[in-house]
């Protein structure tokens, strides 16, 4: 049974199926609450929770999961290039939003660093590890 749960077809089905289920739940939340979507029901959050739960339940470690879902990992490279191309096509629009983009990046960076420091202090992480995590 463990070989089936750690096979590449099952892991690809798990990733794609959990994301599609998340999309379904997310769109249904918009129908129920007509004003906006519920942020905690975002498809990525749902798929992460489902994947972690299934992998913990099945006893599949991360290395096995990474080997089994290598196709998705491989396709991330071309998708980043495609995103860059779309951003390049929108350069005129983005130039008009320099202040809001710059301020968002700066605030997001500070929030990320402060969050890492707070989480590391709460968890009692060594100072050298905390220093290596701060810029990430």
PDB file of N, CA and C in Angstrom, residues 14-117:
ATOM      1  N   UNK A  14      -2.640  13.576  -6.456  1.00  0.00           N
ATOM      2  CA  UNK A  14      -2.855  14.253  -5.183  1.00  0.00           C
ATOM      3  C   UNK A  14      -2.677  15.761  -5.333  1.00  0.00           C
ATOM      4  N   UNK A  15      -1.606  16.175  -5.989  1.00  0.00           N
ATOM      5  CA  UNK A  15      -1.342  17.610  -6.158  1.00  0.00           C
ATOM      6  C   UNK A  15      -2.421  18.257  -7.017  1.00  0.00           C
ATOM      7  N   UNK A  16      -2.674  17.685  -8.178  1.00  0.00           N
ATOM      8  CA  UNK A  16      -3.654  18.279  -9.082  1.00  0.00           C
ATOM      9  C   UNK A  16      -5.083  18.187  -8.511  1.00  0.00           C
ATOM     10  N   UNK A  17      -5.406  17.065  -7.924  1.00  0.00           N
ATOM     11  CA  UNK A  17      -6.743  16.883  -7.361  1.00  0.00           C
ATOM     12  C   UNK A  17      -7.017  17.802  -6.183  1.00  0.00           C
ATOM     13  N   UNK A  18      -6.017  17.969  -5.317  1.00  0.00           N
ATOM     14  CA  UNK A  18      -6.222  18.864  -4.177  1.00  0.00           C
ATOM     15  C   UNK A  18      -6.350  20.310  -4.635  1.00  0.00           C
ATOM     16  N   UNK A  19      -5.612  20.690  -5.666  1.00  0.00           N
ATOM     17  CA  UNK A  19      -5.743  22.055  -6.178  1.00  0.00           C
ATOM     18  C   UNK A  19      -7.110  22.269  -6.830  1.00  0.00           C
ATOM     19  N   UNK A  20      -7.554  21.318  -7.625  1.00  0.00           N
ATOM     20  CA  UNK A  20      -8.864  21.445  -8.263  1.00  0.00           C
ATOM     21  C   UNK A  20      -9.996  21.444  -7.236  1.00  0.00           C
ATOM     22  N   UNK A  21      -9.844  20.643  -6.194  1.00  0.00           N
ATOM     23  CA  UNK A  21     -10.839  20.674  -5.109  1.00  0.00           C
ATOM     24  C   UNK A  21     -10.815  22.031  -4.419  1.00  0.00           C
ATOM     25  N   UNK A  22      -9.625  22.594  -4.245  1.00  0.00           N
ATOM     26  CA  UNK A  22      -9.522  23.925  -3.661  1.00  0.00           C
ATOM     27  C   UNK A  22     -10.169  24.989  -4.521  1.00  0.00           C
ATOM     28  N   UNK A  23     -10.005  24.885  -5.834  1.00  0.00           N
ATOM     29  CA  UNK A  23     -10.653  25.834  -6.749  1.00  0.00           C
ATOM     30  C   UNK A  23     -12.172  25.709  -6.637  1.00  0.00           C
ATOM     31  N   UNK A  24     -12.663  24.485  -6.578  1.00  0.00           N
ATOM     32  CA  UNK A  24     -14.100  24.272  -6.441  1.00  0.00           C
ATOM     33  C   UNK A  24     -14.627  24.881  -5.150  1.00  0.00           C
ATOM     34  N   UNK A  25     -13.945  24.623  -4.037  1.00  0.00           N
ATOM     35  CA  UNK A  25     -14.374  25.161  -2.747  1.00  0.00           C
ATOM     36  C   UNK A  25     -14.303  26.685  -2.746  1.00  0.00           C
ATOM     37  N   UNK A  26     -13.245  27.219  -3.337  1.00  0.00           N
ATOM     38  CA  UNK A  26     -13.072  28.672  -3.374  1.00  0.00           C
ATOM     39  C   UNK A  26     -14.166  29.351  -4.191  1.00  0.00           C
ATOM     40  N   UNK A  27     -14.512  28.779  -5.329  1.00  0.00           N
ATOM     41  CA  UNK A  27     -15.578  29.376  -6.137  1.00  0.00           C
ATOM     42  C   UNK A  27     -16.938  29.216  -5.465  1.00  0.00           C
ATOM     43  N   UNK A  28     -17.151  28.121  -4.772  1.00  0.00           N
ATOM     44  CA  UNK A  28     -18.400  27.936  -4.047  1.00  0.00           C
ATOM     45  C   UNK A  28     -18.519  28.931  -2.903  1.00  0.00           C
ATOM     46  N   UNK A  29     -17.379  29.291  -2.273  1.00  0.00           N
ATOM     47  CA  UNK A  29     -17.436  30.275  -1.187  1.00  0.00           C
ATOM     48  C   UNK A  29     -17.862  31.632  -1.723  1.00  0.00           C
ATOM     49  N   UNK A  30     -17.548  31.933  -2.980  1.00  0.00           N
ATOM     50  CA  UNK A  30     -17.980  33.192  -3.579  1.00  0.00           C
ATOM     51  C   UNK A  30     -19.480  33.175  -3.856  1.00  0.00           C
ATOM     52  N   UNK A  31     -20.003  32.024  -4.195  1.00  0.00           N
ATOM     53  CA  UNK A  31     -21.442  31.920  -4.455  1.00  0.00           C
ATOM     54  C   UNK A  31     -22.218  32.067  -3.147  1.00  0.00           C
ATOM     55  N   UNK A  32     -21.707  31.457  -2.080  1.00  0.00           N
ATOM     56  CA  UNK A  32     -22.387  31.519  -0.790  1.00  0.00           C
ATOM     57  C   UNK A  32     -22.291  32.929  -0.208  1.00  0.00           C
ATOM     58  N   UNK A  33     -21.091  33.490  -0.195  1.00  0.00           N
ATOM     59  CA  UNK A  33     -20.874  34.851   0.297  1.00  0.00           C
ATOM     60  C   UNK A  33     -20.665  35.736  -0.928  1.00  0.00           C
ATOM     61  N   UNK A  34     -21.705  36.385  -1.379  1.00  0.00           N
ATOM     62  CA  UNK A  34     -21.683  37.057  -2.672  1.00  0.00           C
ATOM     63  C   UNK A  34     -20.764  38.266  -2.726  1.00  0.00           C
ATOM     64  N   UNK A  35     -20.358  38.807  -1.623  1.00  0.00           N
ATOM     65  CA  UNK A  35     -19.520  40.003  -1.674  1.00  0.00           C
ATOM     66  C   UNK A  35     -18.092  39.696  -2.080  1.00  0.00           C
ATOM     67  N   UNK A  36     -17.498  38.681  -1.522  1.00  0.00           N
ATOM     68  CA  UNK A  36     -16.116  38.355  -1.864  1.00  0.00           C
ATOM     69  C   UNK A  36     -15.820  36.912  -1.479  1.00  0.00           C
ATOM     70  N   UNK A  37     -14.641  36.473  -1.889  1.00  0.00           N
ATOM     71  CA  UNK A  37     -14.193  35.125  -1.531  1.00  0.00           C
ATOM     72  C   UNK A  37     -13.671  35.118  -0.099  1.00  0.00           C
ATOM     73  N   UNK A  38     -13.616  33.947   0.478  1.00  0.00           N
ATOM     74  CA  UNK A  38     -13.022  33.779   1.799  1.00  0.00           C
ATOM     75  C   UNK A  38     -11.547  33.470   1.584  1.00  0.00           C
ATOM     76  N   UNK A  39     -10.667  34.318   2.096  1.00  0.00           N
ATOM     77  CA  UNK A  39      -9.236  34.194   1.825  1.00  0.00           C
ATOM     78  C   UNK A  39      -8.654  32.882   2.344  1.00  0.00           C
ATOM     79  N   UNK A  40      -9.150  32.378   3.441  1.00  0.00           N
ATOM     80  CA  UNK A  40      -8.618  31.123   3.990  1.00  0.00           C
ATOM     81  C   UNK A  40      -8.999  29.912   3.152  1.00  0.00           C
ATOM     82  N   UNK A  41      -9.919  30.092   2.209  1.00  0.00           N
ATOM     83  CA  UNK A  41     -10.302  28.994   1.331  1.00  0.00           C
ATOM     84  C   UNK A  41      -9.639  29.111  -0.034  1.00  0.00           C
ATOM     85  N   UNK A  42      -8.535  29.839  -0.105  1.00  0.00           N
ATOM     86  CA  UNK A  42      -7.802  29.961  -1.372  1.00  0.00           C
ATOM     87  C   UNK A  42      -7.316  28.576  -1.795  1.00  0.00           C
ATOM     88  N   UNK A  43      -7.349  28.269  -3.090  1.00  0.00           N
ATOM     89  CA  UNK A  43      -6.975  26.925  -3.549  1.00  0.00           C
ATOM     90  C   UNK A  43      -5.574  26.488  -3.125  1.00  0.00           C
ATOM     91  N   UNK A  44      -4.642  27.398  -3.069  1.00  0.00           N
ATOM     92  CA  UNK A  44      -3.279  27.005  -2.671  1.00  0.00           C
ATOM     93  C   UNK A  44      -3.239  26.618  -1.202  1.00  0.00           C
ATOM     94  N   UNK A  45      -3.943  27.358  -0.357  1.00  0.00           N
ATOM     95  CA  UNK A  45      -3.969  27.020   1.069  1.00  0.00           C
ATOM     96  C   UNK A  45      -4.639  25.671   1.276  1.00  0.00           C
ATOM     97  N   UNK A  46      -5.740  25.449   0.587  1.00  0.00           N
ATOM     98  CA  UNK A  46      -6.439  24.167   0.720  1.00  0.00           C
ATOM     99  C   UNK A  46      -5.566  23.019   0.216  1.00  0.00           C
ATOM    100  N   UNK A  47      -4.917  23.209  -0.933  1.00  0.00           N
ATOM    101  CA  UNK A  47      -4.103  22.115  -1.472  1.00  0.00           C
ATOM    102  C   UNK A  47      -2.898  21.833  -0.582  1.00  0.00           C
ATOM    103  N   UNK A  48      -2.299  22.854  -0.002  1.00  0.00           N
ATOM    104  CA  UNK A  48      -1.177  22.623   0.924  1.00  0.00           C
ATOM    105  C   UNK A  48      -1.645  21.811   2.120  1.00  0.00           C
ATOM    106  N   UNK A  49      -2.785  22.190   2.691  1.00  0.00           N
ATOM    107  CA  UNK A  49      -3.300  21.465   3.859  1.00  0.00           C
ATOM    108  C   UNK A  49      -3.633  20.022   3.515  1.00  0.00           C
ATOM    109  N   UNK A  50      -4.268  19.802   2.365  1.00  0.00           N
ATOM    110  CA  UNK A  50      -4.632  18.432   1.968  1.00  0.00           C
ATOM    111  C   UNK A  50      -3.378  17.606   1.705  1.00  0.00           C
ATOM    112  N   UNK A  51      -2.412  18.174   0.993  1.00  0.00           N
ATOM    113  CA  UNK A  51      -1.187  17.420   0.674  1.00  0.00           C
ATOM    114  C   UNK A  51      -0.436  17.068   1.939  1.00  0.00           C
ATOM    115  N   UNK A  52      -0.276  18.030   2.848  1.00  0.00           N
ATOM    116  CA  UNK A  52       0.429  17.740   4.105  1.00  0.00           C
ATOM    117  C   UNK A  52      -0.310  16.665   4.890  1.00  0.00           C
ATOM    118  N   UNK A  53      -1.633  16.777   4.972  1.00  0.00           N
ATOM    119  CA  UNK A  53      -2.413  15.777   5.706  1.00  0.00           C
ATOM    120  C   UNK A  53      -2.288  14.383   5.123  1.00  0.00           C
ATOM    121  N   UNK A  54      -2.390  14.275   3.811  1.00  0.00           N
ATOM    122  CA  UNK A  54      -2.289  12.955   3.169  1.00  0.00           C
ATOM    123  C   UNK A  54      -0.877  12.391   3.309  1.00  0.00           C
ATOM    124  N   UNK A  55       0.138  13.230   3.145  1.00  0.00           N
ATOM    125  CA  UNK A  55       1.513  12.734   3.264  1.00  0.00           C
ATOM    126  C   UNK A  55       1.821  12.288   4.690  1.00  0.00           C
ATOM    127  N   UNK A  56       1.320  13.017   5.684  1.00  0.00           N
ATOM    128  CA  UNK A  56       1.517  12.605   7.082  1.00  0.00           C
ATOM    129  C   UNK A  56       0.772  11.309   7.366  1.00  0.00           C
ATOM    130  N   UNK A  57      -0.471  11.227   6.876  1.00  0.00           N
ATOM    131  CA  UNK A  57      -1.264  10.036   7.112  1.00  0.00           C
ATOM    132  C   UNK A  57      -0.642   8.810   6.448  1.00  0.00           C
ATOM    133  N   UNK A  58      -0.118   8.989   5.234  1.00  0.00           N
ATOM    134  CA  UNK A  58       0.446   7.865   4.484  1.00  0.00           C
ATOM    135  C   UNK A  58       1.885   7.559   4.883  1.00  0.00           C
ATOM    136  N   UNK A  59       2.521   8.459   5.619  1.00  0.00           N
ATOM    137  CA  UNK A  59       3.913   8.240   6.020  1.00  0.00           C
ATOM    138  C   UNK A  59       4.899   8.436   4.879  1.00  0.00           C
ATOM    139  N   UNK A  60       4.563   9.303   3.925  1.00  0.00           N
ATOM    140  CA  UNK A  60       5.437   9.580   2.782  1.00  0.00           C
ATOM    141  C   UNK A  60       6.307  10.764   3.150  1.00  0.00           C
ATOM    142  N   UNK A  61       7.631  10.615   3.051  1.00  0.00           N
ATOM    143  CA  UNK A  61       8.518  11.726   3.387  1.00  0.00           C
ATOM    144  C   UNK A  61       8.630  12.708   2.222  1.00  0.00           C
ATOM    145  N   UNK A  62       9.212  13.875   2.512  1.00  0.00           N
ATOM    146  CA  UNK A  62       9.254  14.948   1.519  1.00  0.00           C
ATOM    147  C   UNK A  62      10.094  14.569   0.308  1.00  0.00           C
ATOM    148  N   UNK A  63      11.207  13.868   0.507  1.00  0.00           N
ATOM    149  CA  UNK A  63      12.050  13.485  -0.629  1.00  0.00           C
ATOM    150  C   UNK A  63      11.304  12.588  -1.612  1.00  0.00           C
ATOM    151  N   UNK A  64      10.526  11.650  -1.089  1.00  0.00           N
ATOM    152  CA  UNK A  64       9.724  10.787  -1.945  1.00  0.00           C
ATOM    153  C   UNK A  64       8.662  11.596  -2.680  1.00  0.00           C
ATOM    154  N   UNK A  65       8.046  12.549  -1.967  1.00  0.00           N
ATOM    155  CA  UNK A  65       7.049  13.411  -2.605  1.00  0.00           C
ATOM    156  C   UNK A  65       7.685  14.239  -3.711  1.00  0.00           C
ATOM    157  N   UNK A  66       8.876  14.777  -3.477  1.00  0.00           N
ATOM    158  CA  UNK A  66       9.553  15.597  -4.482  1.00  0.00           C
ATOM    159  C   UNK A  66       9.916  14.765  -5.709  1.00  0.00           C
ATOM    160  N   UNK A  67      10.376  13.531  -5.495  1.00  0.00           N
ATOM    161  CA  UNK A  67      10.688  12.653  -6.623  1.00  0.00           C
ATOM    162  C   UNK A  67       9.429  12.291  -7.414  1.00  0.00           C
ATOM    163  N   UNK A  68       8.323  12.073  -6.723  1.00  0.00           N
ATOM    164  CA  UNK A  68       7.097  11.672  -7.388  1.00  0.00           C
ATOM    165  C   UNK A  68       6.416  12.805  -8.138  1.00  0.00           C
ATOM    166  N   UNK A  69       6.620  14.029  -7.690  1.00  0.00           N
ATOM    167  CA  UNK A  69       5.979  15.166  -8.342  1.00  0.00           C
ATOM    168  C   UNK A  69       6.995  15.998  -9.119  1.00  0.00           C
ATOM    169  N   UNK A  70       8.006  15.345  -9.662  1.00  0.00           N
ATOM    170  CA  UNK A  70       9.072  16.040 -10.377  1.00  0.00           C
ATOM    171  C   UNK A  70       8.565  16.772 -11.615  1.00  0.00           C
ATOM    172  N   UNK A  71       7.490  16.288 -12.235  1.00  0.00           N
ATOM    173  CA  UNK A  71       6.961  16.933 -13.441  1.00  0.00           C
ATOM    174  C   UNK A  71       6.466  18.337 -13.108  1.00  0.00           C
ATOM    175  N   UNK A  72       5.760  18.475 -11.997  1.00  0.00           N
ATOM    176  CA  UNK A  72       5.276  19.797 -11.598  1.00  0.00           C
ATOM    177  C   UNK A  72       6.455  20.688 -11.245  1.00  0.00           C
ATOM    178  N   UNK A  73       7.423  20.148 -10.540  1.00  0.00           N
ATOM    179  CA  UNK A  73       8.618  20.918 -10.185  1.00  0.00           C
ATOM    180  C   UNK A  73       9.361  21.355 -11.451  1.00  0.00           C
ATOM    181  N   UNK A  74       9.449  20.484 -12.437  1.00  0.00           N
ATOM    182  CA  UNK A  74      10.126  20.811 -13.690  1.00  0.00           C
ATOM    183  C   UNK A  74       9.384  21.917 -14.446  1.00  0.00           C
ATOM    184  N   UNK A  75       8.065  21.884 -14.424  1.00  0.00           N
ATOM    185  CA  UNK A  75       7.272  22.864 -15.164  1.00  0.00           C
ATOM    186  C   UNK A  75       7.233  24.242 -14.504  1.00  0.00           C
ATOM    187  N   UNK A  76       7.724  24.359 -13.281  1.00  0.00           N
ATOM    188  CA  UNK A  76       7.766  25.670 -12.639  1.00  0.00           C
ATOM    189  C   UNK A  76       8.715  26.619 -13.360  1.00  0.00           C
ATOM    190  N   UNK A  77       9.779  26.112 -13.955  1.00  0.00           N
ATOM    191  CA  UNK A  77      10.726  26.957 -14.676  1.00  0.00           C
ATOM    192  C   UNK A  77      10.077  27.678 -15.850  1.00  0.00           C
ATOM    193  N   UNK A  78       9.454  26.958 -16.778  1.00  0.00           N
ATOM    194  CA  UNK A  78       8.781  27.648 -17.878  1.00  0.00           C
ATOM    195  C   UNK A  78       7.646  28.565 -17.426  1.00  0.00           C
ATOM    196  N   UNK A  79       6.975  28.227 -16.342  1.00  0.00           N
ATOM    197  CA  UNK A  79       5.885  29.096 -15.884  1.00  0.00           C
ATOM    198  C   UNK A  79       6.414  30.418 -15.349  1.00  0.00           C
ATOM    199  N   UNK A  80       7.593  30.407 -14.731  1.00  0.00           N
ATOM    200  CA  UNK A  80       8.204  31.656 -14.274  1.00  0.00           C
ATOM    201  C   UNK A  80       8.582  32.520 -15.474  1.00  0.00           C
ATOM    202  N   UNK A  81       9.097  31.906 -16.532  1.00  0.00           N
ATOM    203  CA  UNK A  81       9.432  32.650 -17.745  1.00  0.00           C
ATOM    204  C   UNK A  81       8.160  33.236 -18.359  1.00  0.00           C
ATOM    205  N   UNK A  82       7.088  32.463 -18.397  1.00  0.00           N
ATOM    206  CA  UNK A  82       5.824  32.959 -18.944  1.00  0.00           C
ATOM    207  C   UNK A  82       5.302  34.133 -18.115  1.00  0.00           C
ATOM    208  N   UNK A  83       5.429  34.050 -16.800  1.00  0.00           N
ATOM    209  CA  UNK A  83       5.011  35.162 -15.951  1.00  0.00           C
ATOM    210  C   UNK A  83       5.850  36.406 -16.233  1.00  0.00           C
ATOM    211  N   UNK A  84       7.149  36.232 -16.414  1.00  0.00           N
ATOM    212  CA  UNK A  84       8.009  37.362 -16.747  1.00  0.00           C
ATOM    213  C   UNK A  84       7.611  38.006 -18.063  1.00  0.00           C
ATOM    214  N   UNK A  85       7.237  37.212 -19.034  1.00  0.00           N
ATOM    215  CA  UNK A  85       6.814  37.746 -20.324  1.00  0.00           C
ATOM    216  C   UNK A  85       5.529  38.557 -20.196  1.00  0.00           C
ATOM    217  N   UNK A  86       4.580  38.051 -19.402  1.00  0.00           N
ATOM    218  CA  UNK A  86       3.326  38.773 -19.202  1.00  0.00           C
ATOM    219  C   UNK A  86       3.594  40.087 -18.478  1.00  0.00           C
ATOM    220  N   UNK A  87       4.477  40.060 -17.496  1.00  0.00           N
ATOM    221  CA  UNK A  87       4.829  41.304 -16.802  1.00  0.00           C
ATOM    222  C   UNK A  87       5.495  42.289 -17.754  1.00  0.00           C
ATOM    223  N   UNK A  88       6.329  41.793 -18.648  1.00  0.00           N
ATOM    224  CA  UNK A  88       6.983  42.667 -19.620  1.00  0.00           C
ATOM    225  C   UNK A  88       5.947  43.323 -20.544  1.00  0.00           C
ATOM    226  N   UNK A  89       4.923  42.590 -20.914  1.00  0.00           N
ATOM    227  CA  UNK A  89       3.880  43.166 -21.755  1.00  0.00           C
ATOM    228  C   UNK A  89       3.096  44.265 -21.032  1.00  0.00           C
ATOM    229  N   UNK A  90       3.070  44.209 -19.717  1.00  0.00           N
ATOM    230  CA  UNK A  90       2.331  45.190 -18.923  1.00  0.00           C
ATOM    231  C   UNK A  90       3.233  46.279 -18.353  1.00  0.00           C
ATOM    232  N   UNK A  91       4.423  46.471 -18.917  1.00  0.00           N
ATOM    233  CA  UNK A  91       5.394  47.402 -18.359  1.00  0.00           C
ATOM    234  C   UNK A  91       4.861  48.834 -18.330  1.00  0.00           C
ATOM    235  N   UNK A  92       4.076  49.215 -19.304  1.00  0.00           N
ATOM    236  CA  UNK A  92       3.503  50.559 -19.319  1.00  0.00           C
ATOM    237  C   UNK A  92       2.576  50.799 -18.137  1.00  0.00           C
ATOM    238  N   UNK A  93       1.762  49.815 -17.827  1.00  0.00           N
ATOM    239  CA  UNK A  93       0.866  49.919 -16.680  1.00  0.00           C
ATOM    240  C   UNK A  93       1.653  49.926 -15.373  1.00  0.00           C
ATOM    241  N   UNK A  94       2.687  49.090 -15.295  1.00  0.00           N
ATOM    242  CA  UNK A  94       3.471  48.990 -14.075  1.00  0.00           C
ATOM    243  C   UNK A  94       4.267  50.253 -13.789  1.00  0.00           C
ATOM    244  N   UNK A  95       4.707  50.950 -14.836  1.00  0.00           N
ATOM    245  CA  UNK A  95       5.465  52.185 -14.630  1.00  0.00           C
ATOM    246  C   UNK A  95       4.627  53.241 -13.924  1.00  0.00           C
ATOM    247  N   UNK A  96       3.358  53.238 -14.121  1.00  0.00           N
ATOM    248  CA  UNK A  96       2.484  54.188 -13.447  1.00  0.00           C
ATOM    249  C   UNK A  96       2.227  53.842 -11.992  1.00  0.00           C
ATOM    250  N   UNK A  97       2.608  52.668 -11.574  1.00  0.00           N
ATOM    251  CA  UNK A  97       2.358  52.197 -10.207  1.00  0.00           C
ATOM    252  C   UNK A  97       3.647  51.990  -9.415  1.00  0.00           C
ATOM    253  N   UNK A  98       4.705  52.730  -9.748  1.00  0.00           N
ATOM    254  CA  UNK A  98       6.016  52.506  -9.130  1.00  0.00           C
ATOM    255  C   UNK A  98       5.960  52.721  -7.624  1.00  0.00           C
ATOM    256  N   UNK A  99       5.295  53.762  -7.171  1.00  0.00           N
ATOM    257  CA  UNK A  99       5.270  54.071  -5.738  1.00  0.00           C
ATOM    258  C   UNK A  99       4.536  52.975  -4.968  1.00  0.00           C
ATOM    259  N   UNK A 100       3.396  52.538  -5.458  1.00  0.00           N
ATOM    260  CA  UNK A 100       2.650  51.504  -4.734  1.00  0.00           C
ATOM    261  C   UNK A 100       3.380  50.160  -4.771  1.00  0.00           C
ATOM    262  N   UNK A 101       4.018  49.834  -5.882  1.00  0.00           N
ATOM    263  CA  UNK A 101       4.765  48.574  -5.964  1.00  0.00           C
ATOM    264  C   UNK A 101       5.972  48.608  -5.034  1.00  0.00           C
ATOM    265  N   UNK A 102       6.711  49.718  -5.055  1.00  0.00           N
ATOM    266  CA  UNK A 102       7.896  49.840  -4.207  1.00  0.00           C
ATOM    267  C   UNK A 102       7.524  49.812  -2.733  1.00  0.00           C
ATOM    268  N   UNK A 103       6.489  50.547  -2.359  1.00  0.00           N
ATOM    269  CA  UNK A 103       6.093  50.548  -0.948  1.00  0.00           C
ATOM    270  C   UNK A 103       5.580  49.170  -0.525  1.00  0.00           C
ATOM    271  N   UNK A 104       4.893  48.458  -1.407  1.00  0.00           N
ATOM    272  CA  UNK A 104       4.416  47.110  -1.079  1.00  0.00           C
ATOM    273  C   UNK A 104       5.578  46.143  -0.866  1.00  0.00           C
ATOM    274  N   UNK A 105       6.593  46.258  -1.720  1.00  0.00           N
ATOM    275  CA  UNK A 105       7.760  45.377  -1.571  1.00  0.00           C
ATOM    276  C   UNK A 105       8.499  45.675  -0.273  1.00  0.00           C
ATOM    277  N   UNK A 106       8.654  46.949   0.058  1.00  0.00           N
ATOM    278  CA  UNK A 106       9.366  47.320   1.287  1.00  0.00           C
ATOM    279  C   UNK A 106       8.595  46.860   2.517  1.00  0.00           C
ATOM    280  N   UNK A 107       7.298  47.133   2.554  1.00  0.00           N
ATOM    281  CA  UNK A 107       6.485  46.720   3.707  1.00  0.00           C
ATOM    282  C   UNK A 107       6.452  45.194   3.811  1.00  0.00           C
ATOM    283  N   UNK A 108       6.295  44.521   2.691  1.00  0.00           N
ATOM    284  CA  UNK A 108       6.294  43.056   2.703  1.00  0.00           C
ATOM    285  C   UNK A 108       7.606  42.475   3.189  1.00  0.00           C
ATOM    286  N   UNK A 109       8.709  43.108   2.821  1.00  0.00           N
ATOM    287  CA  UNK A 109      10.022  42.649   3.287  1.00  0.00           C
ATOM    288  C   UNK A 109      10.151  42.800   4.796  1.00  0.00           C
ATOM    289  N   UNK A 110       9.745  43.962   5.311  1.00  0.00           N
ATOM    290  CA  UNK A 110       9.818  44.173   6.755  1.00  0.00           C
ATOM    291  C   UNK A 110       8.916  43.204   7.511  1.00  0.00           C
ATOM    292  N   UNK A 111       7.720  43.000   7.020  1.00  0.00           N
ATOM    293  CA  UNK A 111       6.801  42.068   7.683  1.00  0.00           C
ATOM    294  C   UNK A 111       7.361  40.650   7.652  1.00  0.00           C
ATOM    295  N   UNK A 112       7.961  40.261   6.524  1.00  0.00           N
ATOM    296  CA  UNK A 112       8.559  38.930   6.433  1.00  0.00           C
ATOM    297  C   UNK A 112       9.699  38.741   7.409  1.00  0.00           C
ATOM    298  N   UNK A 113      10.573  39.722   7.507  1.00  0.00           N
ATOM    299  CA  UNK A 113      11.717  39.625   8.425  1.00  0.00           C
ATOM    300  C   UNK A 113      11.237  39.595   9.868  1.00  0.00           C
ATOM    301  N   UNK A 114      10.317  40.479  10.216  1.00  0.00           N
ATOM    302  CA  UNK A 114       9.809  40.517  11.591  1.00  0.00           C
ATOM    303  C   UNK A 114       9.079  39.226  11.925  1.00  0.00           C
ATOM    304  N   UNK A 115       8.344  38.672  10.976  1.00  0.00           N
ATOM    305  CA  UNK A 115       7.645  37.402  11.218  1.00  0.00           C
ATOM    306  C   UNK A 115       8.631  36.268  11.483  1.00  0.00           C
ATOM    307  N   UNK A 116       9.695  36.214  10.689  1.00  0.00           N
ATOM    308  CA  UNK A 116      10.699  35.162  10.891  1.00  0.00           C
ATOM    309  C   UNK A 116      11.342  35.305  12.254  1.00  0.00           C
ATOM    310  N   UNK A 117      11.692  36.519  12.634  1.00  0.00           N
ATOM    311  CA  UNK A 117      12.315  36.739  13.945  1.00  0.00           C
ATOM    312  C   UNK A 117      11.364  36.326  15.053  1.00  0.00           C
TER     313      UNK A 117
END
